[in-house]
Amino acid sequence: MTGVGSDSAPAGSLRTALVQQLVAAGTIRDERVAAAFAAVPRHVFVPHAPLEIAYADDVVLMKHDQAGVVISSVSQPSIVALMLQQAAIRPGDRVLEIGSGGYNAALMRELAGPRGAVTSVDIDPEVTDRARESLDEAGYGDVVVVQADGAFGVPERAPYDRIVVTVTAWDIAGAWLRQLRPGGRIVVPLRMRGQTRAIAFDLVGDHLESRSATVCGFVSMQGAGADYERLVPLQDGGLAFDEDQEGEPHPQYDVLTLPAEQKWSGIQVHREEPLLDLFLWLASKLPGYCVLSGREWAAVATADSLAYLTSRNGKDGVHIELGCRGHGPDAGELIDHMLDQVQSWDAKHRRGPAFQVHASDAVLPPGFHIARRHSYITVTWAE
Ligand SMILES: C[S@@+](CC[C@H](N)C(=O)[O-])C[C@H]1O[C@@H](n2cnc3c(N)ncnc32)[C@H](O)[C@@H]1O
């Protein structure tokens, strides 16, 4: 099956160029994913966009809410490719996509083939109407599009070999676990402690075990699974805490106006090195962890003090040295604790985190636990 509806030679050349670009960048490594990208006419799913925009490696924004926040988009090709590779959809698989747009569902249909089945669910009827129309136009009439809250899955089409969530989730809904086949895989952009990773989990017995993770950004889930980060305002942004950190103390006044103390770690990291693994390590180890919003850097708070990670130029212009800056009476202690953990991460834990998800806290493996409404996330670190 190939999506040939409304295709044209200029669209075809731009599509070939996009695939070549994603292969050259090392983003597409799987030949079947490359073939799917070469087959699906992306421009049909973003009818208002000029061809050059449709085939750029960029998100195409489709809808904003009244506050101007993006609530629907057709995702960036590179993140779509990375998540499809994480999902490893096989011919014959039954696949559920949560968050529609049509484009990704068509790619999934290419991968699952005629013996497979693809269902895509979106909470927004405007999105499902558009996805239905575009899928028909592009020749993917057998993809089933459902308008519903994806937090409940689509039970009438279950079980699924693969579930791919394309909207930021704070939790693993019970329905997703129940609708996944034993040994099945779910790929979900999971947000914790202010950072989002698309994590591929396999269902092993009664729980999920991570197989890979990619840092990403998606629009936020609406409906029953919607959540929020609590923002404690400061002069320069604020401190963001997760819902499960409700009881954690934080300064009741703008501590950033107090004199600052600062110390340097001696640890240099490449300027381009993503530090989100370090931030999650700090979140695992430091009570009062929060995110200094505006700068999106790791911080730790008490009832009257705050310390946060900072950096300065390293010796060679390519590296930066990590340090910590603090304000308030506990600043010195908070700085020392944070820098101890930076040293520990640098010495032993740079291989990154692994994740497990359990539906109950009856038996949790050792690690850092994050309690969500319907699941418990455990973060562990290989030495
Ligand atoms: C990034 S877009 C999906 C992109 C799409 N998969 C594509 O092919 O490019 C995220 C979508 O998730 C939808 N969404 C938000 N909350 C949802 C929920 N609870 N259930 C289902 N869909 C939801 C939004 O309406 C939006 O259309």
mmCIF file of C-alpha atoms and ligand atoms in Angstrom:
data_model
loop_
_atom_site.group_PDB
_atom_site.id
_atom_site.type_symbol
_atom_site.label_atom_id
_atom_site.label_comp_id
_atom_site.label_asym_id
_atom_site.label_seq_id
_atom_site.Cartn_x
_atom_site.Cartn_y
_atom_site.Cartn_z
ATOM 1 C CA MET A 1 0.000 0.000 0.000
ATOM 2 C CA THR A 2 1.316 3.424 -0.820
ATOM 3 C CA GLY A 3 -0.185 6.801 -0.202
ATOM 4 C CA VAL A 4 -0.499 8.191 -3.710
ATOM 5 C CA GLY A 5 -3.627 10.351 -3.381
ATOM 6 C CA SER A 6 -3.042 14.014 -4.372
ATOM 7 C CA ASP A 7 0.674 13.409 -4.892
ATOM 8 C CA SER A 8 2.796 15.409 -7.337
ATOM 9 C CA ALA A 9 6.337 15.426 -8.726
ATOM 10 C CA PRO A 10 7.479 18.474 -6.679
ATOM 11 C CA ALA A 11 6.066 16.898 -3.495
ATOM 12 C CA GLY A 12 7.803 13.639 -4.384
ATOM 13 C CA SER A 13 11.209 15.325 -4.802
ATOM 14 C CA LEU A 14 10.851 17.246 -1.530
ATOM 15 C CA ARG A 15 9.860 14.023 0.214
ATOM 16 C CA THR A 16 12.901 12.183 -1.169
ATOM 17 C CA ALA A 17 15.108 15.056 0.008
ATOM 18 C CA LEU A 18 13.578 14.907 3.510
ATOM 19 C CA VAL A 19 14.214 11.164 3.763
ATOM 20 C CA GLN A 20 17.813 11.624 2.555
ATOM 21 C CA GLN A 21 18.328 14.397 5.115
ATOM 22 C CA LEU A 22 16.979 12.270 7.991
ATOM 23 C CA VAL A 23 19.079 9.268 6.915
ATOM 24 C CA ALA A 24 22.228 11.406 6.556
ATOM 25 C CA ALA A 25 21.669 12.897 10.027
ATOM 26 C CA GLY A 26 21.437 9.372 11.478
ATOM 27 C CA THR A 27 17.839 9.998 12.601
ATOM 28 C CA ILE A 28 16.361 7.346 10.319
ATOM 29 C CA ARG A 29 18.359 4.144 10.725
ATOM 30 C CA ASP A 30 15.663 1.621 9.856
ATOM 31 C CA GLU A 31 15.057 0.856 6.165
ATOM 32 C CA ARG A 32 11.363 0.107 6.727
ATOM 33 C CA VAL A 33 10.885 3.483 8.415
ATOM 34 C CA ALA A 34 12.725 5.167 5.496
ATOM 35 C CA ALA A 35 10.410 3.381 3.040
ATOM 36 C CA ALA A 36 7.332 4.506 4.995
ATOM 37 C CA PHE A 37 8.538 8.136 4.986
ATOM 38 C CA ALA A 38 9.163 7.867 1.233
ATOM 39 C CA ALA A 39 5.624 6.559 0.675
ATOM 40 C CA VAL A 40 3.409 8.863 2.780
ATOM 41 C CA PRO A 41 2.506 12.239 1.204
ATOM 42 C CA ARG A 42 2.974 14.465 4.292
ATOM 43 C CA HIS A 43 1.623 17.570 2.502
ATOM 44 C CA VAL A 44 -1.853 15.999 2.327
ATOM 45 C CA PHE A 45 -1.982 16.089 6.161
ATOM 46 C CA VAL A 46 -1.054 19.792 6.377
ATOM 47 C CA PRO A 47 -3.200 21.184 3.544
ATOM 48 C CA HIS A 48 -2.730 24.859 4.524
ATOM 49 C CA ALA A 49 1.088 24.642 4.472
ATOM 50 C CA PRO A 50 3.238 25.357 1.394
ATOM 51 C CA LEU A 51 5.113 22.229 0.159
ATOM 52 C CA GLU A 52 8.464 23.521 1.478
ATOM 53 C CA ILE A 53 6.988 23.768 4.988
ATOM 54 C CA ALA A 54 5.230 20.407 4.726
ATOM 55 C CA TYR A 55 8.556 18.724 3.916
ATOM 56 C CA ALA A 56 10.802 20.685 6.301
ATOM 57 C CA ASP A 57 11.990 18.804 9.378
ATOM 58 C CA ASP A 58 9.745 20.906 11.548
ATOM 59 C CA VAL A 59 6.485 20.678 13.442
ATOM 60 C CA VAL A 60 3.449 22.168 11.644
ATOM 61 C CA LEU A 61 1.194 23.941 14.135
ATOM 62 C CA MET A 62 -2.499 23.270 13.558
ATOM 63 C CA LYS A 63 -4.474 24.759 16.468
ATOM 64 C CA HIS A 64 -4.059 27.069 19.497
ATOM 65 C CA ASP A 65 -6.271 27.448 22.557
ATOM 66 C CA GLN A 66 -7.716 30.796 23.673
ATOM 67 C CA ALA A 67 -4.514 31.613 25.576
ATOM 68 C CA GLY A 68 -2.445 31.036 22.426
ATOM 69 C CA VAL A 69 -0.991 27.712 23.629
ATOM 70 C CA VAL A 70 -0.518 25.127 20.867
ATOM 71 C CA ILE A 71 -2.931 22.221 21.416
ATOM 72 C CA SER A 72 -2.633 20.399 18.107
ATOM 73 C CA SER A 73 0.132 19.917 15.562
ATOM 74 C CA VAL A 74 1.457 17.544 12.952
ATOM 75 C CA SER A 75 4.667 16.393 14.605
ATOM 76 C CA GLN A 76 8.239 17.065 13.454
ATOM 77 C CA PRO A 77 9.422 14.306 11.070
ATOM 78 C CA SER A 78 12.603 13.584 13.053
ATOM 79 C CA ILE A 79 10.766 12.938 16.339
ATOM 80 C CA VAL A 80 8.137 10.899 14.463
ATOM 81 C CA ALA A 81 10.952 8.780 12.958
ATOM 82 C CA LEU A 82 12.715 8.324 16.303
ATOM 83 C CA MET A 83 9.507 7.226 18.038
ATOM 84 C CA LEU A 84 8.540 4.851 15.215
ATOM 85 C CA GLN A 85 11.959 3.258 15.505
ATOM 86 C CA GLN A 86 11.482 2.964 19.269
ATOM 87 C CA ALA A 87 8.058 1.388 18.632
ATOM 88 C CA ALA A 88 9.510 -1.203 16.179
ATOM 89 C CA ILE A 89 6.128 -1.864 14.529
ATOM 90 C CA ARG A 90 6.129 -5.223 12.738
ATOM 91 C CA PRO A 91 3.999 -6.352 9.776
ATOM 92 C CA GLY A 92 0.701 -7.638 11.163
ATOM 93 C CA ASP A 93 0.824 -5.569 14.385
ATOM 94 C CA ARG A 94 -2.298 -4.033 15.864
ATOM 95 C CA VAL A 95 -1.339 -0.453 16.689
ATOM 96 C CA LEU A 96 -3.048 2.289 18.711
ATOM 97 C CA GLU A 97 -1.989 5.903 18.260
ATOM 98 C CA ILE A 98 -3.068 8.409 20.920
ATOM 99 C CA GLY A 99 -3.191 11.940 19.493
ATOM 100 C CA SER A 100 -4.127 12.068 15.812
ATOM 101 C CA GLY A 101 -3.053 14.143 12.859
ATOM 102 C CA GLY A 102 -3.237 11.433 10.233
ATOM 103 C CA TYR A 103 0.404 11.592 9.126
ATOM 104 C CA ASN A 104 1.875 9.335 11.805
ATOM 105 C CA ALA A 105 -1.064 6.939 11.528
ATOM 106 C CA ALA A 106 -0.375 6.601 7.777
ATOM 107 C CA LEU A 107 3.303 5.835 8.511
ATOM 108 C CA MET A 108 2.166 3.232 11.062
ATOM 109 C CA ARG A 109 -0.141 1.704 8.454
ATOM 110 C CA GLU A 110 2.832 1.392 6.084
ATOM 111 C CA LEU A 111 4.790 -0.416 8.825
ATOM 112 C CA ALA A 112 1.952 -2.669 10.044
ATOM 113 C CA GLY A 113 1.001 -3.551 6.460
ATOM 114 C CA PRO A 114 -2.290 -4.957 5.171
ATOM 115 C CA ARG A 115 -2.391 -7.731 7.809
ATOM 116 C CA GLY A 116 -2.021 -5.185 10.618
ATOM 117 C CA ALA A 117 -4.527 -2.668 11.980
ATOM 118 C CA VAL A 118 -4.054 0.960 12.957
ATOM 119 C CA THR A 119 -6.417 2.885 15.229
ATOM 120 C CA SER A 120 -5.865 6.567 15.999
ATOM 121 C CA VAL A 121 -7.725 8.395 18.754
ATOM 122 C CA ASP A 122 -7.947 12.131 19.431
ATOM 123 C CA ILE A 123 -9.983 14.079 21.966
ATOM 124 C CA ASP A 124 -10.670 16.919 19.532
ATOM 125 C CA PRO A 125 -13.386 16.330 16.888
ATOM 126 C CA GLU A 126 -11.810 18.959 14.593
ATOM 127 C CA VAL A 127 -8.606 16.903 14.599
ATOM 128 C CA THR A 128 -10.334 13.568 13.988
ATOM 129 C CA ASP A 129 -12.427 15.054 11.130
ATOM 130 C CA ARG A 130 -9.302 16.442 9.481
ATOM 131 C CA ALA A 131 -7.328 13.231 10.049
ATOM 132 C CA ARG A 132 -10.149 11.123 8.568
ATOM 133 C CA GLU A 133 -10.353 13.315 5.471
ATOM 134 C CA SER A 134 -6.580 13.383 4.908
ATOM 135 C CA LEU A 135 -6.156 9.651 5.473
ATOM 136 C CA ASP A 136 -8.890 8.933 2.901
ATOM 137 C CA GLU A 137 -7.346 11.366 0.440
ATOM 138 C CA ALA A 138 -3.897 9.815 0.862
ATOM 139 C CA GLY A 139 -5.224 6.273 0.364
ATOM 140 C CA TYR A 140 -5.295 5.053 3.997
ATOM 141 C CA GLY A 141 -9.055 4.490 4.276
ATOM 142 C CA ASP A 142 -8.624 1.435 6.530
ATOM 143 C CA VAL A 143 -6.968 3.382 9.388
ATOM 144 C CA VAL A 144 -9.691 3.684 12.041
ATOM 145 C CA VAL A 145 -10.012 7.176 13.555
ATOM 146 C CA VAL A 146 -11.884 7.545 16.849
ATOM 147 C CA GLN A 147 -12.888 10.714 18.683
ATOM 148 C CA ALA A 148 -12.517 10.042 22.418
ATOM 149 C CA ASP A 149 -10.279 10.733 25.400
ATOM 150 C CA GLY A 150 -7.190 8.600 24.745
ATOM 151 C CA ALA A 151 -6.626 8.218 28.513
ATOM 152 C CA PHE A 152 -9.134 5.365 28.224
ATOM 153 C CA GLY A 153 -7.514 3.840 25.146
ATOM 154 C CA VAL A 154 -9.881 2.357 22.564
ATOM 155 C CA PRO A 155 -11.094 -0.847 24.266
ATOM 156 C CA GLU A 156 -13.277 -2.007 21.378
ATOM 157 C CA ARG A 157 -10.205 -2.386 19.095
ATOM 158 C CA ALA A 158 -7.875 -3.895 21.773
ATOM 159 C CA PRO A 159 -5.610 -5.759 22.350
ATOM 160 C CA TYR A 160 -2.697 -3.875 20.806
ATOM 161 C CA ASP A 161 0.843 -4.990 20.071
ATOM 162 C CA ARG A 162 1.967 -1.383 20.066
ATOM 163 C CA ILE A 163 0.618 1.833 21.602
ATOM 164 C CA VAL A 164 2.245 5.087 20.530
ATOM 165 C CA VAL A 165 1.288 8.186 22.502
ATOM 166 C CA THR A 166 1.926 11.450 20.633
ATOM 167 C CA VAL A 167 0.930 13.885 23.353
ATOM 168 C CA THR A 168 2.771 14.650 26.619
ATOM 169 C CA ALA A 169 1.611 12.332 29.423
ATOM 170 C CA TRP A 170 2.297 12.625 33.168
ATOM 171 C CA ASP A 171 1.068 9.134 33.916
ATOM 172 C CA ILE A 172 0.582 5.682 32.415
ATOM 173 C CA ALA A 173 -3.181 5.183 32.250
ATOM 174 C CA GLY A 174 -4.450 1.845 33.560
ATOM 175 C CA ALA A 175 -6.350 1.370 30.278
ATOM 176 C CA TRP A 176 -3.103 1.436 28.286
ATOM 177 C CA LEU A 177 -1.642 -1.393 30.379
ATOM 178 C CA ARG A 178 -4.854 -3.405 30.133
ATOM 179 C CA GLN A 179 -5.149 -2.957 26.366
ATOM 180 C CA LEU A 180 -1.529 -3.891 25.611
ATOM 181 C CA ARG A 181 -0.765 -7.518 24.716
ATOM 182 C CA PRO A 182 1.690 -9.377 26.964
ATOM 183 C CA GLY A 183 5.152 -8.523 25.629
ATOM 184 C CA GLY A 184 3.671 -5.523 23.806
ATOM 185 C CA ARG A 185 5.357 -2.133 23.646
ATOM 186 C CA ILE A 186 4.171 1.382 24.478
ATOM 187 C CA VAL A 187 6.092 4.493 23.451
ATOM 188 C CA VAL A 188 5.043 7.514 25.465
ATOM 189 C CA PRO A 189 6.381 11.065 25.950
ATOM 190 C CA LEU A 190 6.434 10.940 29.747
ATOM 191 C CA ARG A 191 6.910 14.175 31.673
ATOM 192 C CA MET A 192 8.532 14.108 35.075
ATOM 193 C CA ARG A 193 10.338 16.811 37.022
ATOM 194 C CA GLY A 194 10.000 19.313 34.170
ATOM 195 C CA GLN A 195 11.478 17.182 31.378
ATOM 196 C CA THR A 196 9.867 14.972 28.735
ATOM 197 C CA ARG A 197 11.314 11.766 27.283
ATOM 198 C CA ALA A 198 9.701 9.507 24.700
ATOM 199 C CA ILE A 199 10.224 6.218 26.529
ATOM 200 C CA ALA A 200 9.711 2.818 24.878
ATOM 201 C CA PHE A 201 8.438 0.387 27.509
ATOM 202 C CA ASP A 202 7.804 -3.343 27.125
ATOM 203 C CA LEU A 203 5.037 -4.986 29.131
ATOM 204 C CA VAL A 204 6.833 -7.585 31.238
ATOM 205 C CA GLY A 205 4.399 -9.503 33.442
ATOM 206 C CA ASP A 206 2.372 -6.864 35.279
ATOM 207 C CA HIS A 207 4.701 -3.916 34.788
ATOM 208 C CA LEU A 208 6.552 -1.879 32.157
ATOM 209 C CA GLU A 209 10.336 -1.854 31.659
ATOM 210 C CA SER A 210 12.058 0.796 29.567
ATOM 211 C CA ARG A 211 14.064 -0.160 26.488
ATOM 212 C CA SER A 212 15.039 3.272 25.145
ATOM 213 C CA ALA A 213 14.418 6.963 25.779
ATOM 214 C CA THR A 214 14.607 10.091 23.609
ATOM 215 C CA VAL A 215 14.277 13.633 24.942
ATOM 216 C CA CYS A 216 11.392 15.354 23.147
ATOM 217 C CA GLY A 217 8.610 17.927 23.435
ATOM 218 C CA PHE A 218 4.904 17.526 22.677
ATOM 219 C CA VAL A 219 1.680 19.410 23.323
ATOM 220 C CA SER A 220 0.096 18.584 26.687
ATOM 221 C CA MET A 221 -2.569 15.963 27.231
ATOM 222 C CA GLN A 222 -6.100 17.239 27.769
ATOM 223 C CA GLY A 223 -9.009 15.402 29.375
ATOM 224 C CA ALA A 224 -8.829 12.918 32.261
ATOM 225 C CA GLY A 225 -5.019 12.605 32.027
ATOM 226 C CA ALA A 226 -4.343 16.368 32.072
ATOM 227 C CA ASP A 227 -1.946 17.476 34.799
ATOM 228 C CA TYR A 228 -0.019 20.578 35.675
ATOM 229 C CA GLU A 229 3.232 21.780 37.162
ATOM 230 C CA ARG A 230 2.828 24.029 40.198
ATOM 231 C CA LEU A 231 4.681 27.304 39.679
ATOM 232 C CA VAL A 232 5.982 29.269 42.678
ATOM 233 C CA PRO A 233 6.587 32.752 41.235
ATOM 234 C CA LEU A 234 9.953 34.518 41.618
ATOM 235 C CA GLN A 235 11.167 37.795 40.118
ATOM 236 C CA ASP A 236 12.743 35.894 37.236
ATOM 237 C CA GLY A 237 10.357 33.094 36.229
ATOM 238 C CA GLY A 238 9.526 30.734 39.067
ATOM 239 C CA LEU A 239 10.043 27.306 40.593
ATOM 240 C CA ALA A 240 8.143 24.408 39.004
ATOM 241 C CA PHE A 241 7.114 21.386 41.085
ATOM 242 C CA ASP A 242 5.196 18.270 40.001
ATOM 243 C CA GLU A 243 1.758 17.464 41.429
ATOM 244 C CA ASP A 244 3.191 14.695 43.661
ATOM 245 C CA GLN A 245 5.551 17.248 45.289
ATOM 246 C CA GLU A 246 2.601 19.143 46.764
ATOM 247 C CA GLY A 247 3.943 18.920 50.347
ATOM 248 C CA GLU A 248 7.514 20.021 49.568
ATOM 249 C CA PRO A 249 8.601 23.324 51.132
ATOM 250 C CA HIS A 250 9.541 26.347 49.075
ATOM 251 C CA PRO A 251 10.521 29.927 49.900
ATOM 252 C CA GLN A 252 7.561 32.148 50.727
ATOM 253 C CA TYR A 253 9.329 35.246 49.376
ATOM 254 C CA ASP A 254 11.552 36.058 46.414
ATOM 255 C CA VAL A 255 14.845 34.517 47.596
ATOM 256 C CA LEU A 256 16.600 35.576 44.391
ATOM 257 C CA THR A 257 16.739 39.109 45.806
ATOM 258 C CA LEU A 258 18.998 37.903 48.691
ATOM 259 C CA PRO A 259 22.806 37.983 48.263
ATOM 260 C CA ALA A 260 24.166 35.023 46.271
ATOM 261 C CA GLU A 261 26.834 32.446 47.132
ATOM 262 C CA GLN A 262 28.494 30.424 44.390
ATOM 263 C CA LYS A 263 30.859 27.447 44.080
ATOM 264 C CA TRP A 264 32.382 25.660 41.076
ATOM 265 C CA SER A 265 32.587 21.881 40.660
ATOM 266 C CA GLY A 266 35.697 21.562 38.488
ATOM 267 C CA ILE A 267 33.560 19.326 36.233
ATOM 268 C CA GLN A 268 33.550 20.323 32.602
ATOM 269 C CA VAL A 269 30.956 19.071 30.131
ATOM 270 C CA HIS A 270 30.722 19.678 26.390
ATOM 271 C CA ARG A 271 28.721 22.821 25.651
ATOM 272 C CA GLU A 272 26.296 20.761 23.503
ATOM 273 C CA GLU A 273 25.902 17.903 25.996
ATOM 274 C CA PRO A 274 22.269 17.556 27.015
ATOM 275 C CA LEU A 275 22.174 17.794 30.802
ATOM 276 C CA LEU A 276 18.677 16.427 31.370
ATOM 277 C CA ASP A 277 20.057 13.104 32.648
ATOM 278 C CA LEU A 278 22.090 15.029 35.231
ATOM 279 C CA PHE A 279 18.971 17.012 36.206
ATOM 280 C CA LEU A 280 16.977 13.788 36.674
ATOM 281 C CA TRP A 281 19.843 12.358 38.750
ATOM 282 C CA LEU A 282 19.667 15.439 40.973
ATOM 283 C CA ALA A 283 15.871 15.053 41.174
ATOM 284 C CA SER A 284 16.422 11.439 42.316
ATOM 285 C CA LYS A 285 18.837 12.429 45.064
ATOM 286 C CA LEU A 286 17.921 15.864 46.385
ATOM 287 C CA PRO A 287 14.807 16.566 48.474
ATOM 288 C CA GLY A 288 13.167 19.825 47.413
ATOM 289 C CA TYR A 289 14.181 19.367 43.754
ATOM 290 C CA CYS A 290 12.419 21.737 41.385
ATOM 291 C CA VAL A 291 13.013 23.435 38.046
ATOM 292 C CA LEU A 292 14.022 27.073 37.777
ATOM 293 C CA SER A 293 11.580 27.968 35.015
ATOM 294 C CA GLY A 294 12.686 30.552 32.513
ATOM 295 C CA ARG A 295 16.163 29.004 32.618
ATOM 296 C CA GLU A 296 14.828 25.411 32.809
ATOM 297 C CA TRP A 297 17.700 24.422 35.101
ATOM 298 C CA ALA A 298 17.853 22.137 38.107
ATOM 299 C CA ALA A 299 17.204 23.745 41.497
ATOM 300 C CA VAL A 300 16.599 22.716 45.077
ATOM 301 C CA ALA A 301 14.482 24.629 47.573
ATOM 302 C CA THR A 302 13.817 24.759 51.329
ATOM 303 C CA ALA A 303 11.331 26.943 53.211
ATOM 304 C CA ASP A 304 13.656 29.941 52.997
ATOM 305 C CA SER A 305 16.519 29.121 50.604
ATOM 306 C CA LEU A 306 17.224 28.129 47.033
ATOM 307 C CA ALA A 307 20.213 26.742 45.118
ATOM 308 C CA TYR A 308 20.463 26.048 41.405
ATOM 309 C CA LEU A 309 22.899 24.717 38.877
ATOM 310 C CA THR A 310 24.840 27.246 36.856
ATOM 311 C CA SER A 311 27.758 27.230 34.407
ATOM 312 C CA ARG A 312 30.692 29.285 33.165
ATOM 313 C CA ASN A 313 32.960 29.006 30.137
ATOM 314 C CA GLY A 314 35.466 26.154 30.345
ATOM 315 C CA LYS A 315 39.113 26.352 29.337
ATOM 316 C CA ASP A 316 38.737 25.593 25.618
ATOM 317 C CA GLY A 317 35.562 27.424 24.583
ATOM 318 C CA VAL A 318 33.883 24.090 23.762
ATOM 319 C CA HIS A 319 33.284 22.988 27.356
ATOM 320 C CA ILE A 320 31.468 24.596 30.255
ATOM 321 C CA GLU A 321 32.179 24.138 33.939
ATOM 322 C CA LEU A 322 29.223 23.310 36.169
ATOM 323 C CA GLY A 323 28.688 25.147 39.407
ATOM 324 C CA CYS A 324 25.987 25.985 41.882
ATOM 325 C CA ARG A 325 24.578 29.303 43.055
ATOM 326 C CA GLY A 326 22.405 29.793 46.110
ATOM 327 C CA HIS A 327 20.456 32.361 48.137
ATOM 328 C CA GLY A 328 19.154 32.314 51.702
ATOM 329 C CA PRO A 329 20.327 30.920 55.060
ATOM 330 C CA ASP A 330 20.628 27.271 53.820
ATOM 331 C CA ALA A 331 22.401 28.233 50.591
ATOM 332 C CA GLY A 332 25.855 26.919 51.597
ATOM 333 C CA GLU A 333 24.506 23.491 52.592
ATOM 334 C CA LEU A 334 22.281 23.211 49.514
ATOM 335 C CA ILE A 335 25.200 24.144 47.248
ATOM 336 C CA ASP A 336 27.448 21.488 48.837
ATOM 337 C CA HIS A 337 24.791 18.786 48.485
ATOM 338 C CA MET A 338 24.115 19.671 44.874
ATOM 339 C CA LEU A 339 27.809 19.722 43.944
ATOM 340 C CA ASP A 340 28.365 16.344 45.705
ATOM 341 C CA GLN A 341 25.659 14.866 43.493
ATOM 342 C CA VAL A 342 27.101 16.503 40.355
ATOM 343 C CA GLN A 343 30.426 14.786 41.221
ATOM 344 C CA SER A 344 28.697 11.468 41.806
ATOM 345 C CA TRP A 345 26.798 11.657 38.480
ATOM 346 C CA ASP A 346 29.987 12.561 36.635
ATOM 347 C CA ALA A 347 31.987 9.740 38.236
ATOM 348 C CA LYS A 348 29.475 6.885 38.055
ATOM 349 C CA HIS A 349 26.082 7.546 36.478
ATOM 350 C CA ARG A 350 26.603 9.078 33.061
ATOM 351 C CA ARG A 351 25.119 6.023 31.338
ATOM 352 C CA GLY A 352 21.673 7.447 31.942
ATOM 353 C CA PRO A 353 18.478 6.329 33.643
ATOM 354 C CA ALA A 354 16.201 3.327 33.168
ATOM 355 C CA PHE A 355 12.517 3.349 34.065
ATOM 356 C CA GLN A 356 9.880 0.922 35.296
ATOM 357 C CA VAL A 357 6.165 1.547 35.745
ATOM 358 C CA HIS A 358 3.913 -0.373 38.150
ATOM 359 C CA ALA A 359 0.175 -0.004 38.611
ATOM 360 C CA SER A 360 0.432 -0.395 42.400
ATOM 361 C CA ASP A 361 3.049 0.300 45.053
ATOM 362 C CA ALA A 362 2.690 -3.181 46.604
ATOM 363 C CA VAL A 363 6.105 -4.305 45.296
ATOM 364 C CA LEU A 364 8.329 -1.624 43.815
ATOM 365 C CA PRO A 365 11.953 -2.200 42.815
ATOM 366 C CA PRO A 366 14.593 -0.117 44.606
ATOM 367 C CA GLY A 367 15.167 3.292 43.002
ATOM 368 C CA PHE A 368 13.693 6.784 42.897
ATOM 369 C CA HIS A 369 9.892 6.558 42.959
ATOM 370 C CA ILE A 370 7.477 9.068 41.478
ATOM 371 C CA ALA A 371 3.846 8.502 42.477
ATOM 372 C CA ARG A 372 1.348 9.431 39.794
ATOM 373 C CA ARG A 373 -2.461 9.164 39.993
ATOM 374 C CA HIS A 374 -2.601 5.704 38.362
ATOM 375 C CA SER A 375 0.975 4.436 38.362
ATOM 376 C CA TYR A 376 4.342 4.480 40.086
ATOM 377 C CA ILE A 377 7.421 5.348 38.044
ATOM 378 C CA THR A 378 10.747 3.977 39.289
ATOM 379 C CA VAL A 379 13.953 5.581 38.018
ATOM 380 C CA THR A 380 17.187 3.565 38.329
ATOM 381 C CA TRP A 381 20.769 4.319 37.336
ATOM 382 C CA ALA A 382 23.362 1.884 36.043
ATOM 383 C CA GLU A 383 26.841 2.382 37.546
HETATM 384 C C1 LIG B 1 1.154 16.467 18.585
HETATM 385 S S1 LIG B 1 -0.501 16.210 18.172
HETATM 386 C C2 LIG B 1 -0.516 14.622 17.421
HETATM 387 C C3 LIG B 1 0.298 14.541 16.163
HETATM 388 C C4 LIG B 1 -0.037 13.381 15.281
HETATM 389 N N1 LIG B 1 0.178 12.102 15.916
HETATM 390 C C5 LIG B 1 0.656 13.425 13.947
HETATM 391 O O1 LIG B 1 0.362 12.528 13.135
HETATM 392 O O2 LIG B 1 1.485 14.313 13.680
HETATM 393 C C6 LIG B 1 -1.235 15.875 19.736
HETATM 394 C C7 LIG B 1 -2.727 15.606 19.666
HETATM 395 O O3 LIG B 1 -3.113 15.029 20.904
HETATM 396 C C8 LIG B 1 -4.469 15.364 21.103
HETATM 397 N N2 LIG B 1 -4.836 15.102 22.496
HETATM 398 C C9 LIG B 1 -4.647 15.862 23.608
HETATM 399 N N3 LIG B 1 -5.152 15.236 24.689
HETATM 400 C C10 LIG B 1 -5.681 14.065 24.255
HETATM 401 C C11 LIG B 1 -6.344 12.995 24.898
HETATM 402 N N4 LIG B 1 -6.584 12.994 26.202
HETATM 403 N N5 LIG B 1 -6.760 11.953 24.127
HETATM 404 C C12 LIG B 1 -6.527 11.941 22.799
HETATM 405 N N6 LIG B 1 -5.899 12.936 22.143
HETATM 406 C C13 LIG B 1 -5.482 13.968 22.855
HETATM 407 C C14 LIG B 1 -4.564 16.821 20.670
HETATM 408 O O4 LIG B 1 -5.903 17.145 20.331
HETATM 409 C C15 LIG B 1 -3.600 16.826 19.470
HETATM 410 O O5 LIG B 1 -4.304 16.733 18.262
#
